[in-house]
Short mmCIF file of C-alpha atoms in Angstrom, two decimals:
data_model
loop_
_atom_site.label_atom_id
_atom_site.label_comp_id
_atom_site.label_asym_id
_atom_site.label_seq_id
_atom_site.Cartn_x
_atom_site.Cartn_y
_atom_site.Cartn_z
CA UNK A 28 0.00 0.00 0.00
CA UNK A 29 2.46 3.32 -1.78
CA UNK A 30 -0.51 5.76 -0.44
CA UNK A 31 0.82 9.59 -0.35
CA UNK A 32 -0.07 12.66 2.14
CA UNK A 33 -1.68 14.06 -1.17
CA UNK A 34 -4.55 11.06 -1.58
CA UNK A 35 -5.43 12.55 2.38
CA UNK A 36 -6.65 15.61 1.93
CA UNK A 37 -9.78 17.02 4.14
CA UNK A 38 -12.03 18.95 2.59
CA UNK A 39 -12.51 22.72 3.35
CA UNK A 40 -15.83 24.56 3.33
CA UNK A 41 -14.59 26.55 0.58
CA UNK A 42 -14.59 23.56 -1.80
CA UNK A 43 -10.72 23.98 -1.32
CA UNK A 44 -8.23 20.93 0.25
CA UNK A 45 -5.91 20.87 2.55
CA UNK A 46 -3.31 17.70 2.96
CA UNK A 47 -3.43 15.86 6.05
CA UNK A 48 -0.01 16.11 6.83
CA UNK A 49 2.27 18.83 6.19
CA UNK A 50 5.90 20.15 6.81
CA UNK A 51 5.87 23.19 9.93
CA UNK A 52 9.03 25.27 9.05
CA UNK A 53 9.14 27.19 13.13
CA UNK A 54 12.53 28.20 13.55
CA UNK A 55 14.59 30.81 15.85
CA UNK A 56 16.49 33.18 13.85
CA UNK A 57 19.52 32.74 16.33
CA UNK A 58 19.67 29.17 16.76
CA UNK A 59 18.74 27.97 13.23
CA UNK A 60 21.67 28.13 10.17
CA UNK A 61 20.99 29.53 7.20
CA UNK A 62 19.86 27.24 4.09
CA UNK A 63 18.39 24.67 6.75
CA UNK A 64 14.70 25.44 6.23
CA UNK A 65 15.55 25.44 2.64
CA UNK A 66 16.87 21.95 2.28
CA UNK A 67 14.27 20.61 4.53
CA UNK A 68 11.33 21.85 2.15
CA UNK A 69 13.09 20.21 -0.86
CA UNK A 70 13.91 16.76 1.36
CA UNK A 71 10.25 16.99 2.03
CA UNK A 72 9.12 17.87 -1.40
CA UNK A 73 11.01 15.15 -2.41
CA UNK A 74 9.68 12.54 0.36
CA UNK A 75 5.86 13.59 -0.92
CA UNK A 76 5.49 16.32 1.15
CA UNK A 77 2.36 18.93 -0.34
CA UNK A 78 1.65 20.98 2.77
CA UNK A 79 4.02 23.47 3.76
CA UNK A 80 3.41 25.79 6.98
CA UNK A 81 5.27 29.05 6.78
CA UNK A 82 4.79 32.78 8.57
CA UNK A 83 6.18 35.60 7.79
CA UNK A 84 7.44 35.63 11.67
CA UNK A 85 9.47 32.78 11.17
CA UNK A 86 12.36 34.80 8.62
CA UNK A 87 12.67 31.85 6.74
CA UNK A 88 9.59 32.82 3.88
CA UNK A 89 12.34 33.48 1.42
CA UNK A 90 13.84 29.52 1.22
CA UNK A 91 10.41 28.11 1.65
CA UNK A 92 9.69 30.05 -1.70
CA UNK A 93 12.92 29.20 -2.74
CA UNK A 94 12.53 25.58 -2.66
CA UNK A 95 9.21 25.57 -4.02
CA UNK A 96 10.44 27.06 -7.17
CA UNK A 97 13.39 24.91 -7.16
CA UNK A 98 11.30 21.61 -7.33
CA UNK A 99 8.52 23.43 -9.67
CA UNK A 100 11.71 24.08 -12.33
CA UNK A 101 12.99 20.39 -11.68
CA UNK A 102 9.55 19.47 -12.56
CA UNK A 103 8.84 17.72 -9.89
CA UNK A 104 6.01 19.63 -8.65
CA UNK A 105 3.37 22.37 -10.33
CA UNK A 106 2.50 25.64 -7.92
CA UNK A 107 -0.87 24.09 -7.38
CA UNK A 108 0.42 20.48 -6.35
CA UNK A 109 1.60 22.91 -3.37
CA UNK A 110 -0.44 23.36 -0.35
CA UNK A 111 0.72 26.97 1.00
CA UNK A 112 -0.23 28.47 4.84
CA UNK A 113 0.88 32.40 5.88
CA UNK A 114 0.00 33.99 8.72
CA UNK A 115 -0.70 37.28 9.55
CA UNK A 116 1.21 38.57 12.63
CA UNK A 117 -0.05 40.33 15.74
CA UNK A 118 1.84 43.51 14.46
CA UNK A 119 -0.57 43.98 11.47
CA UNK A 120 -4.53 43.76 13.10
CA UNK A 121 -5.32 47.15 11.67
CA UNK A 122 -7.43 46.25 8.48
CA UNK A 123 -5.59 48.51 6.18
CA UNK A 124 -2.27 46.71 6.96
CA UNK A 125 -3.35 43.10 6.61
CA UNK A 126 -3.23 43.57 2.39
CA UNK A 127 0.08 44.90 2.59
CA UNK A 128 1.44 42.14 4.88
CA UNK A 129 0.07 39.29 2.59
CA UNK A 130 1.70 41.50 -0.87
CA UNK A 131 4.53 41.74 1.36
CA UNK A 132 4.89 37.39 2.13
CA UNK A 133 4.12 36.77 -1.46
CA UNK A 134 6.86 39.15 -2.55
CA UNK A 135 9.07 37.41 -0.01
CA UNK A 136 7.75 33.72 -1.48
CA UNK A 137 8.02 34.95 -4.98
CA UNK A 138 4.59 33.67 -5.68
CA UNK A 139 0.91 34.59 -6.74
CA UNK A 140 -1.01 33.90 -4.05
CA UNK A 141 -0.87 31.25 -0.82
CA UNK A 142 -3.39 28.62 -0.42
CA UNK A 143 -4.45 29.84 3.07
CA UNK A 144 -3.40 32.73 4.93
CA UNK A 145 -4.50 32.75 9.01
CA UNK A 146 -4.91 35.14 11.69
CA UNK A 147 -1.45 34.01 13.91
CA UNK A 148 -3.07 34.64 17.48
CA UNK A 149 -6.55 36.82 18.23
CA UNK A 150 -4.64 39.74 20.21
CA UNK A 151 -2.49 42.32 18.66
CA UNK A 152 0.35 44.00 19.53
CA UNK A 153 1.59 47.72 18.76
CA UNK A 154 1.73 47.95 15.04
CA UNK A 155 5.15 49.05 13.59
CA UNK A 156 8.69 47.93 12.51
CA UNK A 157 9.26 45.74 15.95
CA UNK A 158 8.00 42.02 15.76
CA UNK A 159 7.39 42.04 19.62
CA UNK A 160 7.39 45.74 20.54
CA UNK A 161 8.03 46.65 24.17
CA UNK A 162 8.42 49.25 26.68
CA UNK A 163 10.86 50.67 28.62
CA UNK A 164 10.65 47.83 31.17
CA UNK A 165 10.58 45.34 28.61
CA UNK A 166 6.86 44.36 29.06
CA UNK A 167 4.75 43.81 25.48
CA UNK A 168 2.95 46.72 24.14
CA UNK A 169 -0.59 45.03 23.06
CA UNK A 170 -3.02 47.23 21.18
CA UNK A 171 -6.62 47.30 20.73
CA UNK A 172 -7.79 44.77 17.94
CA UNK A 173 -11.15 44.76 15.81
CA UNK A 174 -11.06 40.77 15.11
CA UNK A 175 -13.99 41.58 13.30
CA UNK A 176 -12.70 44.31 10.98
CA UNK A 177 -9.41 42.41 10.61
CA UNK A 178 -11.73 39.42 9.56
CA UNK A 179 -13.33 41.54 6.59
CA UNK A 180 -9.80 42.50 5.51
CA UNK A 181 -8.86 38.96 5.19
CA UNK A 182 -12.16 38.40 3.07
CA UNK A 183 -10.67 41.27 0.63
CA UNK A 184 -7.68 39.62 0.18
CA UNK A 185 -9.08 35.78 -0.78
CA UNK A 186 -11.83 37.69 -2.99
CA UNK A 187 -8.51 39.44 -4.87
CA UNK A 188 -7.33 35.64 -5.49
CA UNK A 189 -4.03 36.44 -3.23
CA UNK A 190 -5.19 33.99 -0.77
CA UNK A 191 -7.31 30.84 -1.94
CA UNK A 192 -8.78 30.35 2.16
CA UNK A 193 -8.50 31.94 4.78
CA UNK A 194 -8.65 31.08 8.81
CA UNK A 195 -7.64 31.38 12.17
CA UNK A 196 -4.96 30.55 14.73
CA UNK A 197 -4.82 29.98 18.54
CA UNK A 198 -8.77 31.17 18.72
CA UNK A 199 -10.79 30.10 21.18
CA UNK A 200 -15.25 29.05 21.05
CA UNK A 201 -15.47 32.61 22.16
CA UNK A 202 -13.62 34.21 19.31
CA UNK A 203 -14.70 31.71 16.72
CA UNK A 204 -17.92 33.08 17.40
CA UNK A 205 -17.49 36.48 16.91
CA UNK A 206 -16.59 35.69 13.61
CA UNK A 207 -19.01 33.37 12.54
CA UNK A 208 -21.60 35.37 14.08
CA UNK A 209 -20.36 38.96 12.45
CA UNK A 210 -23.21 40.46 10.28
CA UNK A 211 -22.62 39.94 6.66
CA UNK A 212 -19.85 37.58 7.16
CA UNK A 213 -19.00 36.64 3.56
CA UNK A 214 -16.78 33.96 4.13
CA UNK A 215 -16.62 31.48 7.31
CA UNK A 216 -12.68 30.41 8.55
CA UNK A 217 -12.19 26.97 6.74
CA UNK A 218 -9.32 26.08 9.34
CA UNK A 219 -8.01 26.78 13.10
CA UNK A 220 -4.61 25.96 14.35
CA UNK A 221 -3.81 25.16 17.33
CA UNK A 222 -1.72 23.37 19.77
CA UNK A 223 -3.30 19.34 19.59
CA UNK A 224 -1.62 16.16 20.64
CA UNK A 225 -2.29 13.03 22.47
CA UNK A 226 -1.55 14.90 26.24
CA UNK A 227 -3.88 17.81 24.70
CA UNK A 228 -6.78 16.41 22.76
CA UNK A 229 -9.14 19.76 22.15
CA UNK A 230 -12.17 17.28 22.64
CA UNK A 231 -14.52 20.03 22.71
CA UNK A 232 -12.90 22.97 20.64
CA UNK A 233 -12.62 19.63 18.08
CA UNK A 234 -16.38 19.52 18.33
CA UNK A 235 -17.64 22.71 17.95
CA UNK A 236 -15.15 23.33 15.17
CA UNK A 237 -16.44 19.79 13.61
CA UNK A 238 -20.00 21.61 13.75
CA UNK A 239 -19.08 24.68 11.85
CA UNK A 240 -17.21 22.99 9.19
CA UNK A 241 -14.44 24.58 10.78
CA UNK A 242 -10.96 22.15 10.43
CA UNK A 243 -8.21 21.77 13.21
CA UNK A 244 -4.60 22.12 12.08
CA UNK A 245 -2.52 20.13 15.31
CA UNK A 246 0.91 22.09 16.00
CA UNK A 247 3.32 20.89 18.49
CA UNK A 248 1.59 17.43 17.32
CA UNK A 249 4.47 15.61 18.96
CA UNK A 250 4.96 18.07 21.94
CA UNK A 251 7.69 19.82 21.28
CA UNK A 252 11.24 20.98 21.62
CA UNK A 253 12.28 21.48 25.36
CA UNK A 254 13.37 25.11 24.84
CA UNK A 255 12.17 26.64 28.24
CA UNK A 256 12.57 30.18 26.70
CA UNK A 257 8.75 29.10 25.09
CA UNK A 258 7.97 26.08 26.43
CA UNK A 259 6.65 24.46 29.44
CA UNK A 260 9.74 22.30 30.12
CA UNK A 261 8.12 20.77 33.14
CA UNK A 262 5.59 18.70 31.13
CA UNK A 263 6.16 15.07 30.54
CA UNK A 264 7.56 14.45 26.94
CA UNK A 265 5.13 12.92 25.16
CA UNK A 266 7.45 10.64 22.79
CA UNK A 267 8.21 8.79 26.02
CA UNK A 268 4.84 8.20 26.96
CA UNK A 269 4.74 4.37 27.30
CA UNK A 270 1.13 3.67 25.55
CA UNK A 271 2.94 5.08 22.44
CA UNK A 272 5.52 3.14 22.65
CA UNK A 273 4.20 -0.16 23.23
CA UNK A 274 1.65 0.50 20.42
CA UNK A 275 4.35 2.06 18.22
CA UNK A 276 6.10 -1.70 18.92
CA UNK A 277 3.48 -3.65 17.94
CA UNK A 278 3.26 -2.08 14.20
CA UNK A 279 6.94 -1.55 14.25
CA UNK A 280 6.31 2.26 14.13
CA UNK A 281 8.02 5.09 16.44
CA UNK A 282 5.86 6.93 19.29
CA UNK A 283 5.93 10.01 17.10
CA UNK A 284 4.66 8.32 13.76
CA UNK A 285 1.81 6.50 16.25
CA UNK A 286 0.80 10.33 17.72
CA UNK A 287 0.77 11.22 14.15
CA UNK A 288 -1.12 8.22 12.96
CA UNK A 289 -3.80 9.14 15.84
CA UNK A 290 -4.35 12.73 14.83
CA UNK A 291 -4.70 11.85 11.20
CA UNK A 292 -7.30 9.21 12.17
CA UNK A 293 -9.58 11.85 14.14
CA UNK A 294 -9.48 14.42 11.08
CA UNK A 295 -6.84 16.46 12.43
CA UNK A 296 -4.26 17.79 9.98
CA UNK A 297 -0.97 18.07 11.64
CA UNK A 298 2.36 19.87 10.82
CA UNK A 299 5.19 18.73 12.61
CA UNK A 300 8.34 20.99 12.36
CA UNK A 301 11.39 18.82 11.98
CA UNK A 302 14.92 20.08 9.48
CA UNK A 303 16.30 16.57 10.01
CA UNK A 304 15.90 14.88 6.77
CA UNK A 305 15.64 11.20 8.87
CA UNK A 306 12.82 12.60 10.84
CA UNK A 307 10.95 14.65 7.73
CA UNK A 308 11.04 10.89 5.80
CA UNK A 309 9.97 9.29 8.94
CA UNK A 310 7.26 11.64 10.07
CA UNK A 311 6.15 11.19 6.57
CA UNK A 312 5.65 7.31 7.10
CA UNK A 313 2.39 6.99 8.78
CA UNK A 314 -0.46 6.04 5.98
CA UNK A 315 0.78 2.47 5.87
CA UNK A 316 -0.78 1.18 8.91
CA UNK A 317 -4.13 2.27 11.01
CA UNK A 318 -5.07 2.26 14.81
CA UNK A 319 -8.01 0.24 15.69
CA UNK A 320 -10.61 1.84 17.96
CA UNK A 321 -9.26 0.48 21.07
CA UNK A 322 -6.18 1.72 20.43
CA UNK A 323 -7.47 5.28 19.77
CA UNK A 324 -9.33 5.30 23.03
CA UNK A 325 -6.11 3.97 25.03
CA UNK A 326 -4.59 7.39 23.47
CA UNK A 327 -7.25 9.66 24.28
CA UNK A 328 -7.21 8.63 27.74
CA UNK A 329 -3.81 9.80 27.91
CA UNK A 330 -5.13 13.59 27.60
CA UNK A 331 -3.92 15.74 30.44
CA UNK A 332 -4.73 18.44 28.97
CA UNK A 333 -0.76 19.79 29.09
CA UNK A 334 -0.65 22.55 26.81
CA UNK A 335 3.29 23.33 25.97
CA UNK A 336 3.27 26.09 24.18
CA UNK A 337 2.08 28.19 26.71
CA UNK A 338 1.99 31.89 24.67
CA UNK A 339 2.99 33.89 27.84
CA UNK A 340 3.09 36.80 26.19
#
């Protein structure tokens, strides 16, 4: 059974697809060498990768597009085989500067348009040249944000065919609602992304979202690094979790491709971030095998609702 991330796609409400696995391409400025995010898109490209997770936060926009094009001229790919996510940062809330910033990520990309473009996080900081402005005392300065009014400005940009859908990130029941509730809301968010894994299972933002047509995009789907400068480095790592483990043993499978497997299964896409080429190919390797319904259950009872990615700011 040769089957490929690309014949599991979910459907989006827009009569758009989005594959059920995909690349995440995180990185630290600082800590991550140039070129890296680069060669992992084209290893992953290469191992059947079609969903690529980018933001313009992240600094490395310009080798994501980079590779893209590369494989496109090797004629490996076409632009539309590709499965493009942006996000729009907290900086750029104000409706008149959420155009720009898209122009701005496709300039960087060198390409027409992305295939979805989110809202990063529903709270807004100072708009201006500073990713994370702060004060004097080196607190955050936050300002006021319309989500509503930002929402519309997204809806202007996939109606001028720069984005083909458009969602949401890190947004709560609450906020979902605002949106879907807004008067003459033209178009709905097809996704949310958010933080989902076997020790956080979103049973009931998965729901609601499920009821709106609404899809979850898992990060951290594997927990995630143990950098305490973001993370909650106190947590238990999940690839050590035991029920992983002994499942992953039984199908001759890692814990990390059986976490996968198990988000997959509940209609969750998932992104996990890796530039190791060993880890891209092996993260890739999860549509040869399935979890019965026991073994799903023995994973969502390991929900402990341990969120790592705590967004302290």
């Amino acid at each position: 059974m040769n089957l490929t991330a690309e014949s599991h796609r979910v459907p989006l409400s827009d009569g758009n697809s989005i594959p059920l696995l995909g690349l995440g391409t995180y990185a630290d400025p600082q800590k991550t060498p140039k070129g890296s995010c680069l060669e992992s898109v084209k290893i992953a490209i290469d191992t059947g990768y079609r969903h690529i997770d980018g933001a313009f936060v992240y600094y490395n926009e310009h080798e994501v597009g980079q590779a893209i094009r590369e494989k496109i001229a090797e004629g490996k790919i076409k632009r539309e085989d590709i499965f493009y996510c942006g996000k729009l940062w907290n900086t750029c809330h104000p409706p008149e500067l959420v155009r720009p910033t898209l122009e701005k990520t496709l300039k960087i990309l060198q390409l027409d348009y992305v295939d979805l473009y989110i809202i990063e996080l529903p709270m807004a900081f100072k708009p201006g040249d500073a990713i994370y402005p702060k004060d004097e005392n080196g607190k955050f300065i936050y300002h006021e944000t319309d989500l509503c009014a930002t929402w519309e400005a997204m809806e202007a940009c996939k109606d001028a065919g720069l984005a083909k859908s458009i969602g949401v990130s890190n947004f709560n029941r609450r906020q979902l609602e605002m949106i879907l509730n807004k008067p003459g809301l033209k178009y709905k968010p097809v996704s949310n992304q958010v933080e989902c894994h076997p020790y956080f299972t979103q049973p009931k933002l998965l729901e609601f979202c499920r009821q709106h047509d609404i899809v979850i995009v898992g990060y951290s789907p594997l927990g995630t690094s143990r950098d305490e400068t973001w993370v909650n480095v106190s947590s238990p790592p999940l690839l050590k979790d035991p029920v992983l483990n002994a499942i992953g043993k039984k199908y001759n499978k890692t814990a990390a491709q059986v976490a996968l497997r198990f988000s997959i299964q509940r209609g969750v896409v998932v992104i996990p971030k890796s530039f190791n080429p060993q880890r891209i190919r092996e993260n890739f390797q999860i549509f040869d095998f399935s979890l019965t319904e026991k073994e799903m259950k023995e994973i969502e009872a390991l929900n402990k609702n341990v969120r790592y990615v705590e967004l302290l700011m």
